[in-house]
Amino acid sequence: MRNGLLLLALPLMIACASLPRLEPYGSEEGNDCGRKCFAPFLCGRWRLVHSINGTLPGGLRATMIGVTVADSETGRLRCSLMSIEGLVLLDAEYDGKLTIHRGIGPLGSPGMVLGMLRDIRLMLFRPKGGAVAAGVLENGRNACRYTTPEGTVDVVITGDGGFEVRSYDSCSRLSRTLRLAGVNREGIPAAIELDARGMFGYSLQLDLIEASPVR
Amino acid sequence: MKVFISIVIKAISMLLLALSLVSWGDSWDQIKKTAKDITSVEAVFVQTKHMEILSKPLVSKGTLTFHAPDSLRWEYTSPVRSVLLMHGGTVTRYVKRGDAVIKDSSARLQSMRVVIQELTMWMKGNFDANPSFKPELKKGGIIQLTPREKSMADIIRRIELRLSSTPGVIRSVVIYESQKSYTMLEFRNVRLNRPVPDSIFRNM
């Protein structure tokens, strides 16, 4: 019986979805929207310190401190995750290839760390390539759509000075939603919320402690 | 010149006084004997995290309250407001985010338990209680704890404690994770043996 249900559910699980409709602008409005869509992303090389509150699969909640050095030009990232007491659980670097300098427990797994770095890139860096479309979503919000190697990313201007970044996989299924609030002139949000969907879904809330440019 | 000499004499006499008081940390027996008389410790602490990735140390501040035998309240006031409570064998951490109070699960992490349990042991003068670490008492009231096994050394390379001139008081703790990454805890305004209500170890 269970196998039968699973077989019935299988097509639903693997079926591709469709992206939300985006009504394109004329070229002038599109350019203006495109510029605004750049706003919530880093420009240059920065060191960021965040408090990170995570709700993990199974409902466990953990608060950590994250330090990231990110370079928007090269895409290079170095990140460190530590407990509030200062115990470093992860120190990893990505510069085309992953180097884990220190990884305790599950954070020693390259697969898990690469997943984390993907989330960090989504939070900090403008999606690769230019916007393929800019327009209005069905809910009336302005948005830019990017095609990335992993799928599609929509950057939505939420109207309250905030942004929403929606990442869809290659099958147009929503995999990540980011809410960015209090974005300053350097493209650094004061608060970030991430919801990761899927079988092992989780959510993260990041609050900026300090940001400093790296010379 | 007279003023200068007077300052030097004063400085030397103060140093001698401090050195004479450090004698409580000359032997394990002396340390345990002194710590036995301690029923409670209250202190303010400053934690500085040094790492290669940081251009300047990350400073956290908070307060500590310990009551013998093993109740602990470890509270951070900045940059992340959180309280770790240890009482009756249970460890709980709460984190404040805005007005919300969140019960946190990270205190359950194996590596965190090591740090928390060590803290309560040290408050009782038990520096040799944890079989994972080899304690060494050095001159000047310095205690060095070195992991006996590689699995622990991969997490913590060594711990260095400096005893205060005040009997029973730890001045600072440095936890070395690697050559470039370490955490320093400095304790200030330490008050000993004042009555502490049980409730502060149970509630936020």
GROMACS .gro file of N, CA, C and O in nm, chain B residues 58-175:
model
  472
  273LEU      N    1   3.735   3.994   1.833
  273LEU     CA    2   3.591   4.009   1.856
  273LEU      C    3   3.568   4.007   2.008
  273LEU      O    4   3.605   3.911   2.075
  274VAL      N    5   3.513   4.116   2.058
  274VAL     CA    6   3.499   4.129   2.203
  274VAL      C    7   3.355   4.101   2.246
  274VAL      O    8   3.261   4.157   2.191
  275SER      N    9   3.341   4.012   2.342
  275SER     CA   10   3.209   3.984   2.401
  275SER      C   11   3.220   4.014   2.550
  275SER      O   12   3.326   3.997   2.610
  276LYS      N   13   3.109   4.057   2.608
  276LYS     CA   14   3.110   4.090   2.751
  276LYS      C   15   2.995   4.022   2.821
  276LYS      O   16   2.893   3.993   2.759
  277GLY      N   17   3.014   4.000   2.949
  277GLY     CA   18   2.905   3.937   3.023
  277GLY      C   19   2.936   3.921   3.170
  277GLY      O   20   3.031   3.980   3.222
  278THR      N   21   2.853   3.841   3.236
  278THR     CA   22   2.870   3.817   3.379
  278THR      C   23   2.866   3.666   3.406
  278THR      O   24   2.808   3.590   3.329
  279LEU      N   25   2.927   3.631   3.517
  279LEU     CA   26   2.935   3.490   3.555
  279LEU      C   27   2.893   3.478   3.701
  279LEU      O   28   2.934   3.558   3.785
  280THR      N   29   2.811   3.380   3.730
  280THR     CA   30   2.779   3.348   3.869
  280THR      C   31   2.792   3.198   3.886
  280THR      O   32   2.735   3.120   3.808
  281PHE      N   33   2.867   3.160   3.985
  281PHE     CA   34   2.886   3.018   4.014
  281PHE      C   35   2.847   2.993   4.159
  281PHE      O   36   2.876   3.073   4.247
  282HIS      N   37   2.780   2.881   4.182
  282HIS     CA   38   2.752   2.840   4.320
  282HIS      C   39   2.791   2.694   4.334
  282HIS      O   40   2.752   2.611   4.252
  283ALA      N   41   2.872   2.665   4.434
  283ALA     CA   42   2.917   2.526   4.455
  283ALA      C   43   2.796   2.438   4.491
  283ALA      O   44   2.704   2.485   4.558
  284PRO      N   45   2.788   2.313   4.447
  284PRO     CA   46   2.896   2.244   4.378
  284PRO      C   47   2.897   2.265   4.225
  284PRO      O   48   3.003   2.264   4.166
  285ASP      N   49   2.782   2.280   4.160
  285ASP     CA   50   2.790   2.288   4.014
  285ASP      C   51   2.676   2.366   3.949
  285ASP      O   52   2.618   2.324   3.850
  286SER      N   53   2.646   2.481   4.007
  286SER     CA   54   2.547   2.568   3.942
  286SER      C   55   2.620   2.684   3.877
  286SER      O   56   2.707   2.746   3.940
  287LEU      N   57   2.582   2.713   3.755
  287LEU     CA   58   2.652   2.817   3.680
  287LEU      C   59   2.553   2.900   3.600
  287LEU      O   60   2.461   2.846   3.537
  288ARG      N   61   2.573   3.030   3.602
  288ARG     CA   62   2.500   3.120   3.513
  288ARG      C   63   2.605   3.199   3.435
  288ARG      O   64   2.685   3.273   3.495
  289TRP      N   65   2.606   3.180   3.306
  289TRP     CA   66   2.708   3.239   3.219
  289TRP      C   67   2.632   3.327   3.121
  289TRP      O   68   2.568   3.277   3.030
  290GLU      N   69   2.635   3.457   3.142
  290GLU     CA   70   2.548   3.546   3.067
  290GLU      C   71   2.628   3.644   2.981
  290GLU      O   72   2.716   3.713   3.031
  291TYR      N   73   2.595   3.648   2.852
  291TYR     CA   74   2.657   3.745   2.762
  291TYR      C   75   2.561   3.863   2.745
  291TYR      O   76   2.444   3.844   2.718
  292THR      N   77   2.617   3.982   2.759
  292THR     CA   78   2.535   4.101   2.740
  292THR      C   79   2.559   4.163   2.602
  292THR      O   80   2.477   4.238   2.551
  293SER      N   81   2.675   4.132   2.542
  293SER     CA   82   2.704   4.180   2.407
  293SER      C   83   2.811   4.091   2.342
  293SER      O   84   2.890   4.030   2.413
  294PRO      N   85   2.818   4.077   2.212
  294PRO     CA   86   2.725   4.134   2.113
  294PRO      C   87   2.597   4.051   2.098
  294PRO      O   88   2.498   4.102   2.049
  295VAL      N   89   2.600   3.925   2.142
  295VAL     CA   90   2.479   3.841   2.136
  295VAL      C   91   2.432   3.819   2.278
  295VAL      O   92   2.508   3.771   2.362
  296ARG      N   93   2.311   3.858   2.306
  296ARG     CA   94   2.260   3.843   2.443
  296ARG      C   95   2.214   3.699   2.463
  296ARG      O   96   2.124   3.651   2.395
  297SER      N   97   2.280   3.632   2.557
  297SER     CA   98   2.243   3.493   2.582
  297SER      C   99   2.275   3.454   2.726
  297SER      O  100   2.359   3.516   2.791
  298VAL      N  101   2.206   3.353   2.774
  298VAL     CA  102   2.229   3.305   2.910
  298VAL      C  103   2.242   3.154   2.905
  298VAL      O  104   2.158   3.085   2.847
  299LEU      N  105   2.348   3.104   2.964
  299LEU     CA  106   2.366   2.961   2.975
  299LEU      C  107   2.347   2.925   3.123
  299LEU      O  108   2.413   2.983   3.210
  300LEU      N  109   2.255   2.834   3.149
  300LEU     CA  110   2.226   2.796   3.287
  300LEU      C  111   2.263   2.651   3.309
  300LEU      O  112   2.227   2.564   3.230
  301MET      N  113   2.336   2.626   3.415
  301MET     CA  114   2.371   2.489   3.450
  301MET      C  115   2.328   2.468   3.595
  301MET      O  116   2.372   2.541   3.684
  302HIS      N  117   2.239   2.373   3.615
  302HIS     CA  118   2.186   2.351   3.750
  302HIS      C  119   2.130   2.210   3.758
  302HIS      O  120   2.058   2.168   3.668
  303GLY      N  121   2.161   2.140   3.864
  303GLY     CA  122   2.107   2.006   3.884
  303GLY      C  123   2.138   1.911   3.769
  303GLY      O  124   2.054   1.827   3.735
  304GLY      N  125   2.252   1.927   3.707
  304GLY     CA  126   2.293   1.835   3.600
  304GLY      C  127   2.240   1.868   3.463
  304GLY      O  128   2.270   1.799   3.366
  305THR      N  129   2.158   1.972   3.452
  305THR     CA  130   2.107   2.008   3.318
  305THR      C  131   2.170   2.140   3.272
  305THR      O  132   2.196   2.229   3.353
  306VAL      N  133   2.191   2.146   3.141
  306VAL     CA  134   2.248   2.267   3.082
  306VAL      C  135   2.147   2.323   2.982
  306VAL      O  136   2.098   2.251   2.896
  307THR      N  137   2.112   2.448   2.998
  307THR     CA  138   2.017   2.512   2.908
  307THR      C  139   2.072   2.646   2.864
  307THR      O  140   2.135   2.715   2.944
  308ARG      N  141   2.046   2.680   2.739
  308ARG     CA  142   2.087   2.813   2.695
  308ARG      C  143   1.968   2.885   2.632
  308ARG      O  144   1.889   2.824   2.560
  309TYR      N  145   1.955   3.011   2.667
  309TYR     CA  146   1.853   3.095   2.606
  309TYR      C  147   1.924   3.209   2.534
  309TYR      O  148   2.023   3.262   2.583
  310VAL      N  149   1.869   3.242   2.418
  310VAL     CA  150   1.925   3.353   2.342
  310VAL      C  151   1.817   3.457   2.324
  310VAL      O  152   1.702   3.423   2.296
  311LYS      N  153   1.853   3.583   2.344
  311LYS     CA  154   1.755   3.691   2.325
  311LYS      C  155   1.777   3.751   2.187
  311LYS      O  156   1.888   3.784   2.149
  312ARG      N  157   1.667   3.760   2.112
  312ARG     CA  158   1.673   3.826   1.980
  312ARG      C  159   1.559   3.926   1.976
  312ARG      O  160   1.443   3.887   1.967
  313GLY      N  161   1.591   4.053   1.988
  313GLY     CA  162   1.488   4.155   2.003
  313GLY      C  163   1.417   4.129   2.135
  313GLY      O  164   1.481   4.114   2.239
  314ASP      N  165   1.285   4.118   2.128
  314ASP     CA  166   1.208   4.090   2.251
  314ASP      C  167   1.189   3.940   2.271
  314ASP      O  168   1.138   3.898   2.375
  315ALA      N  169   1.226   3.864   2.171
  315ALA     CA  170   1.202   3.718   2.180
  315ALA      C  171   1.312   3.647   2.257
  315ALA      O  172   1.429   3.685   2.250
  316VAL      N  173   1.272   3.546   2.332
  316VAL     CA  174   1.369   3.461   2.402
  316VAL      C  175   1.361   3.322   2.339
  316VAL      O  176   1.255   3.262   2.333
  317ILE      N  177   1.473   3.274   2.289
  317ILE     CA  178   1.476   3.148   2.216
  317ILE      C  179   1.555   3.045   2.296
  317ILE      O  180   1.667   3.072   2.340
  318LYS      N  181   1.495   2.928   2.315
  318LYS     CA  182   1.569   2.819   2.381
  318LYS      C  183   1.661   2.756   2.277
  318LYS      O  184   1.616   2.717   2.170
  319ASP      N  185   1.787   2.747   2.313
  319ASP     CA  186   1.890   2.709   2.217
  319ASP      C  187   1.938   2.567   2.245
  319ASP      O  188   1.945   2.526   2.361
  320SER      N  189   1.971   2.494   2.140
  320SER     CA  190   2.015   2.355   2.159
  320SER      C  191   2.166   2.338   2.154
  320SER      O  192   2.216   2.229   2.175
  321SER      N  193   2.240   2.446   2.124
  321SER     CA  194   2.384   2.428   2.100
  321SER      C  195   2.462   2.390   2.225
  321SER      O  196   2.573   2.337   2.215
  322ALA      N  197   2.405   2.415   2.345
  322ALA     CA  198   2.475   2.376   2.467
  322ALA      C  199   2.489   2.224   2.475
  322ALA      O  200   2.570   2.171   2.550
  323ARG      N  201   2.406   2.155   2.394
  323ARG     CA  202   2.411   2.008   2.395
  323ARG      C  203   2.530   1.954   2.315
  323ARG      O  204   2.562   1.838   2.324
  324LEU      N  205   2.588   2.041   2.232
  324LEU     CA  206   2.700   1.996   2.150
  324LEU      C  207   2.813   1.943   2.236
  324LEU      O  208   2.847   2.001   2.338
  325GLN      N  209   2.869   1.832   2.194
  325GLN     CA  210   2.975   1.766   2.270
  325GLN      C  211   3.090   1.862   2.303
  325GLN      O  212   3.134   1.872   2.417
  326SER      N  213   3.133   1.936   2.201
  326SER     CA  214   3.248   2.025   2.220
  326SER      C  215   3.216   2.136   2.319
  326SER      O  216   3.302   2.181   2.395
  327MET      N  217   3.090   2.183   2.320
  327MET     CA  218   3.052   2.288   2.414
  327MET      C  219   3.048   2.236   2.556
  327MET      O  220   3.082   2.306   2.651
  328ARG      N  221   3.005   2.111   2.571
  328ARG     CA  222   2.998   2.051   2.705
  328ARG      C  223   3.135   2.049   2.771
  328ARG      O  224   3.146   2.070   2.892
  329VAL      N  225   3.237   2.025   2.690
  329VAL     CA  226   3.374   2.021   2.744
  329VAL      C  227   3.405   2.154   2.812
  329VAL      O  228   3.448   2.159   2.927
  330VAL      N  229   3.379   2.263   2.740
  330VAL     CA  230   3.411   2.396   2.792
  330VAL      C  231   3.330   2.426   2.918
  330VAL      O  232   3.384   2.472   3.020
  331ILE      N  233   3.201   2.395   2.914
  331ILE     CA  234   3.113   2.428   3.027
  331ILE      C  235   3.150   2.348   3.152
  331ILE      O  236   3.160   2.402   3.262
  332GLN      N  237   3.170   2.218   3.131
  332GLN     CA  238   3.204   2.134   3.246
  332GLN      C  239   3.339   2.171   3.305
  332GLN      O  240   3.356   2.171   3.427
  333GLU      N  241   3.433   2.207   3.219
  333GLU     CA  242   3.564   2.248   3.270
  333GLU      C  243   3.550   2.371   3.360
  333GLU      O  244   3.611   2.378   3.465
  334LEU      N  245   3.468   2.464   3.316
  334LEU     CA  246   3.451   2.588   3.393
  334LEU      C  247   3.410   2.561   3.537
  334LEU      O  248   3.467   2.617   3.630
  335THR      N  249   3.310   2.474   3.554
  335THR     CA  250   3.263   2.447   3.691
  335THR      C  251   3.368   2.371   3.771
  335THR      O  252   3.378   2.390   3.892
  336MET      N  253   3.445   2.288   3.704
  336MET     CA  254   3.553   2.216   3.773
  336MET      C  255   3.658   2.314   3.824
  336MET      O  256   3.705   2.305   3.936
  337TRP      N  257   3.694   2.409   3.737
  337TRP     CA  258   3.799   2.504   3.775
  337TRP      C  259   3.756   2.589   3.894
  337TRP      O  260   3.837   2.622   3.979
  338MET      N  261   3.627   2.623   3.896
  338MET     CA  262   3.576   2.706   4.006
  338MET      C  263   3.595   2.634   4.139
  338MET      O  264   3.604   2.695   4.244
  339LYS      N  265   3.597   2.499   4.131
  339LYS     CA  266   3.613   2.420   4.254
  339LYS      C  267   3.760   2.383   4.279
  339LYS      O  268   3.789   2.304   4.368
  340GLY      N  269   3.848   2.435   4.198
  340GLY     CA  270   3.991   2.406   4.214
  340GLY      C  271   4.030   2.270   4.160
  340GLY      O  272   4.139   2.222   4.184
  341ASN      N  273   3.937   2.205   4.087
  341ASN     CA  274   3.965   2.072   4.030
  341ASN      C  275   4.022   2.085   3.890
  341ASN      O  276   3.950   2.078   3.791
  342PHE      N  277   4.149   2.108   3.882
  342PHE     CA  278   4.210   2.123   3.749
  342PHE      C  279   4.254   1.989   3.693
  342PHE      O  280   4.288   1.979   3.576
  343ASP      N  281   4.258   1.888   3.780
  343ASP     CA  282   4.304   1.756   3.735
  343ASP      C  283   4.190   1.656   3.730
  343ASP      O  284   4.212   1.536   3.721
  344ALA      N  285   4.064   1.706   3.735
  344ALA     CA  286   3.950   1.615   3.740
  344ALA      C  287   3.916   1.554   3.604
  344ALA      O  288   3.863   1.446   3.596
  345ASN      N  289   3.945   1.628   3.497
  345ASN     CA  290   3.910   1.579   3.364
  345ASN      C  291   4.024   1.493   3.308
  345ASN      O  292   4.133   1.543   3.284
  346PRO      N  293   3.997   1.363   3.287
  346PRO     CA  294   4.104   1.275   3.238
  346PRO      C  295   4.151   1.310   3.097
  346PRO      O  296   4.254   1.261   3.054
  347SER      N  297   4.074   1.392   3.026
  347SER     CA  298   4.112   1.427   2.889
  347SER      C  299   4.229   1.525   2.885
  347SER      O  300   4.293   1.542   2.782
  348PHE      N  301   4.253   1.594   2.998
  348PHE     CA  302   4.359   1.695   3.000
  348PHE      C  303   4.467   1.662   3.102
  348PHE      O  304   4.436   1.614   3.212
  349LYS      N  305   4.589   1.693   3.067
  349LYS     CA  306   4.700   1.675   3.160
  349LYS      C  307   4.730   1.812   3.222
  349LYS      O  308   4.768   1.906   3.149
  350PRO      N  309   4.711   1.826   3.354
  350PRO     CA  310   4.735   1.958   3.414
  350PRO      C  311   4.881   1.976   3.453
  350PRO      O  312   4.949   1.882   3.490
  351GLU      N  313   4.927   2.099   3.443
  351GLU     CA  314   5.064   2.130   3.480
  351GLU      C  315   5.063   2.265   3.551
  351GLU      O  316   5.008   2.363   3.497
  352LEU      N  317   5.118   2.267   3.669
  352LEU     CA  318   5.123   2.391   3.747
  352LEU      C  319   5.257   2.458   3.724
  352LEU      O  320   5.362   2.402   3.754
  353LYS      N  321   5.252   2.580   3.670
  353LYS     CA  322   5.376   2.649   3.639
  353LYS      C  323   5.398   2.765   3.735
  353LYS      O  324   5.305   2.805   3.806
  354LYS      N  325   5.516   2.820   3.732
  354LYS     CA  326   5.550   2.932   3.821
  354LYS      C  327   5.461   3.052   3.792
  354LYS      O  328   5.418   3.073   3.678
  355GLY      N  329   5.434   3.131   3.894
  355GLY     CA  330   5.356   3.253   3.876
  355GLY      C  331   5.207   3.227   3.871
  355GLY      O  332   5.131   3.309   3.821
  356GLY      N  333   5.165   3.114   3.924
  356GLY     CA  334   5.022   3.084   3.930
  356GLY      C  335   4.962   3.058   3.793
  356GLY      O  336   4.851   3.103   3.763
  357ILE      N  337   5.034   2.988   3.707
  357ILE     CA  338   4.982   2.955   3.574
  357ILE      C  339   4.954   2.805   3.567
  357ILE      O  340   5.040   2.724   3.604
  358ILE      N  341   4.836   2.772   3.526
  358ILE     CA  342   4.801   2.631   3.511
  358ILE      C  343   4.782   2.603   3.362
  358ILE      O  344   4.707   2.675   3.294
  359GLN      N  345   4.849   2.501   3.314
  359GLN     CA  346   4.836   2.467   3.172
  359GLN      C  347   4.772   2.330   3.160
  359GLN      O  348   4.815   2.234   3.225
  360LEU      N  349   4.667   2.323   3.081
  360LEU     CA  350   4.598   2.196   3.057
  360LEU      C  351   4.622   2.155   2.913
  360LEU      O  352   4.591   2.231   2.821
  361THR      N  353   4.677   2.036   2.894
  361THR     CA  354   4.707   1.988   2.759
  361THR      C  355   4.626   1.860   2.733
  361THR      O  356   4.625   1.771   2.818
  362PRO      N  357   4.561   1.852   2.618
  362PRO     CA  358   4.482   1.731   2.590
  362PRO      C  359   4.572   1.607   2.585
  362PRO      O  360   4.683   1.613   2.535
  363ARG      N  361   4.518   1.498   2.638
  363ARG     CA  362   4.595   1.374   2.636
  363ARG      C  363   4.576   1.300   2.503
  363ARG      O  364   4.661   1.225   2.462
  364GLU      N  365   4.459   1.322   2.441
  364GLU     CA  366   4.430   1.248   2.319
  364GLU      C  367   4.416   1.341   2.199
  364GLU      O  368   4.374   1.456   2.213
  365LYS      N  369   4.448   1.283   2.082
  365LYS     CA  370   4.446   1.363   1.959
  365LYS      C  371   4.306   1.417   1.929
  365LYS      O  372   4.291   1.529   1.881
  366SER      N  373   4.204   1.333   1.957
  366SER     CA  374   4.067   1.375   1.925
  366SER      C  375   4.031   1.506   1.997
  366SER      O  376   3.963   1.592   1.942
  367MET      N  377   4.080   1.519   2.120
  367MET     CA  378   4.055   1.642   2.195
  367MET      C  379   4.148   1.753   2.146
  367MET      O  380   4.107   1.869   2.134
  368ALA      N  381   4.273   1.717   2.118
  368ALA     CA  382   4.370   1.817   2.071
  368ALA      C  383   4.329   1.879   1.938
  368ALA      O  384   4.366   1.992   1.907
  369ASP      N  385   4.248   1.806   1.860
  369ASP     CA  386   4.198   1.861   1.734
  369ASP      C  387   4.100   1.976   1.760
  369ASP      O  388   4.079   2.062   1.675
  370ILE      N  389   4.038   1.974   1.878
  370ILE     CA  390   3.940   2.078   1.912
  370ILE      C  391   4.007   2.189   1.994
  370ILE      O  392   3.996   2.306   1.964
  371ILE      N  393   4.076   2.147   2.100
  371ILE     CA  394   4.144   2.243   2.187
  371ILE      C  395   4.290   2.201   2.202
  371ILE      O  396   4.319   2.090   2.245
  372ARG      N  397   4.381   2.290   2.163
  372ARG     CA  398   4.523   2.255   2.167
  372ARG      C  399   4.579   2.263   2.309
  372ARG      O  400   4.649   2.175   2.355
  373ARG      N  401   4.543   2.368   2.381
  373ARG     CA  402   4.579   2.377   2.523
  373ARG      C  403   4.499   2.489   2.588
  373ARG      O  404   4.445   2.577   2.520
  374ILE      N  405   4.493   2.481   2.721
  374ILE     CA  406   4.422   2.584   2.797
  374ILE      C  407   4.519   2.639   2.901
  374ILE      O  408   4.590   2.563   2.966
  375GLU      N  409   4.521   2.768   2.912
  375GLU     CA  410   4.611   2.830   3.010
  375GLU      C  411   4.531   2.916   3.106
  375GLU      O  412   4.455   3.004   3.062
  376LEU      N  413   4.544   2.887   3.233
  376LEU     CA  414   4.471   2.965   3.334
  376LEU      C  415   4.571   3.043   3.418
  376LEU      O  416   4.675   2.988   3.456
  377ARG      N  417   4.540   3.166   3.446
  377ARG     CA  418   4.624   3.246   3.535
  377ARG      C  419   4.546   3.275   3.661
  377ARG      O  420   4.434   3.327   3.655
  378LEU      N  421   4.608   3.241   3.773
  378LEU     CA  422   4.542   3.263   3.900
  378LEU      C  423   4.564   3.407   3.944
  378LEU      O  424   4.669   3.465   3.918
  379SER      N  425   4.465   3.459   4.010
  379SER     CA  426   4.476   3.597   4.060
  379SER      C  427   4.554   3.596   4.191
  379SER      O  428   4.575   3.491   4.253
  380SER      N  429   4.598   3.713   4.232
  380SER     CA  430   4.666   3.722   4.362
  380SER      C  431   4.567   3.700   4.477
  380SER      O  432   4.605   3.665   4.588
  381THR      N  433   4.438   3.720   4.448
  381THR     CA  434   4.335   3.694   4.550
  381THR      C  435   4.311   3.544   4.559
  381THR      O  436   4.277   3.483   4.457
  382PRO      N  437   4.330   3.485   4.675
  382PRO     CA  438   4.312   3.341   4.686
  382PRO      C  439   4.176   3.294   4.634
  382PRO      O  440   4.073   3.353   4.667
  383GLY      N  441   4.178   3.190   4.552
  383GLY     CA  442   4.054   3.131   4.503
  383GLY      C  443   4.002   3.191   4.375
  383GLY      O  444   3.900   3.147   4.323
  384VAL      N  445   4.072   3.294   4.324
  384VAL     CA  446   4.019   3.364   4.206
  384VAL      C  447   4.105   3.336   4.083
  384VAL      O  448   4.228   3.341   4.089
  385ILE      N  449   4.038   3.305   3.971
  385ILE     CA  450   4.108   3.289   3.843
  385ILE      C  451   4.106   3.424   3.772
  385ILE      O  452   4.000   3.486   3.760
  386ARG      N  453   4.223   3.469   3.729
  386ARG     CA  454   4.231   3.600   3.665
  386ARG      C  455   4.192   3.592   3.517
  386ARG      O  456   4.119   3.675   3.466
  387SER      N  457   4.244   3.491   3.450
  387SER     CA  458   4.212   3.478   3.307
  387SER      C  459   4.225   3.334   3.260
  387SER      O  460   4.293   3.252   3.323
  388VAL      N  461   4.157   3.307   3.152
  388VAL     CA  462   4.165   3.175   3.088
  388VAL      C  463   4.190   3.199   2.939
  388VAL      O  464   4.124   3.283   2.878
  389VAL      N  465   4.286   3.129   2.884
  389VAL     CA  466   4.308   3.138   2.739
  389VAL      C  467   4.291   2.997   2.681
  389VAL      O  468   4.357   2.902   2.726
  390ILE      N  469   4.200   2.985   2.587
  390ILE     CA  470   4.176   2.856   2.522
  390ILE      C  471   4.235   2.863   2.380
  390ILE      O  472   4.188   2.941   2.297
   0.00000   0.00000   0.00000
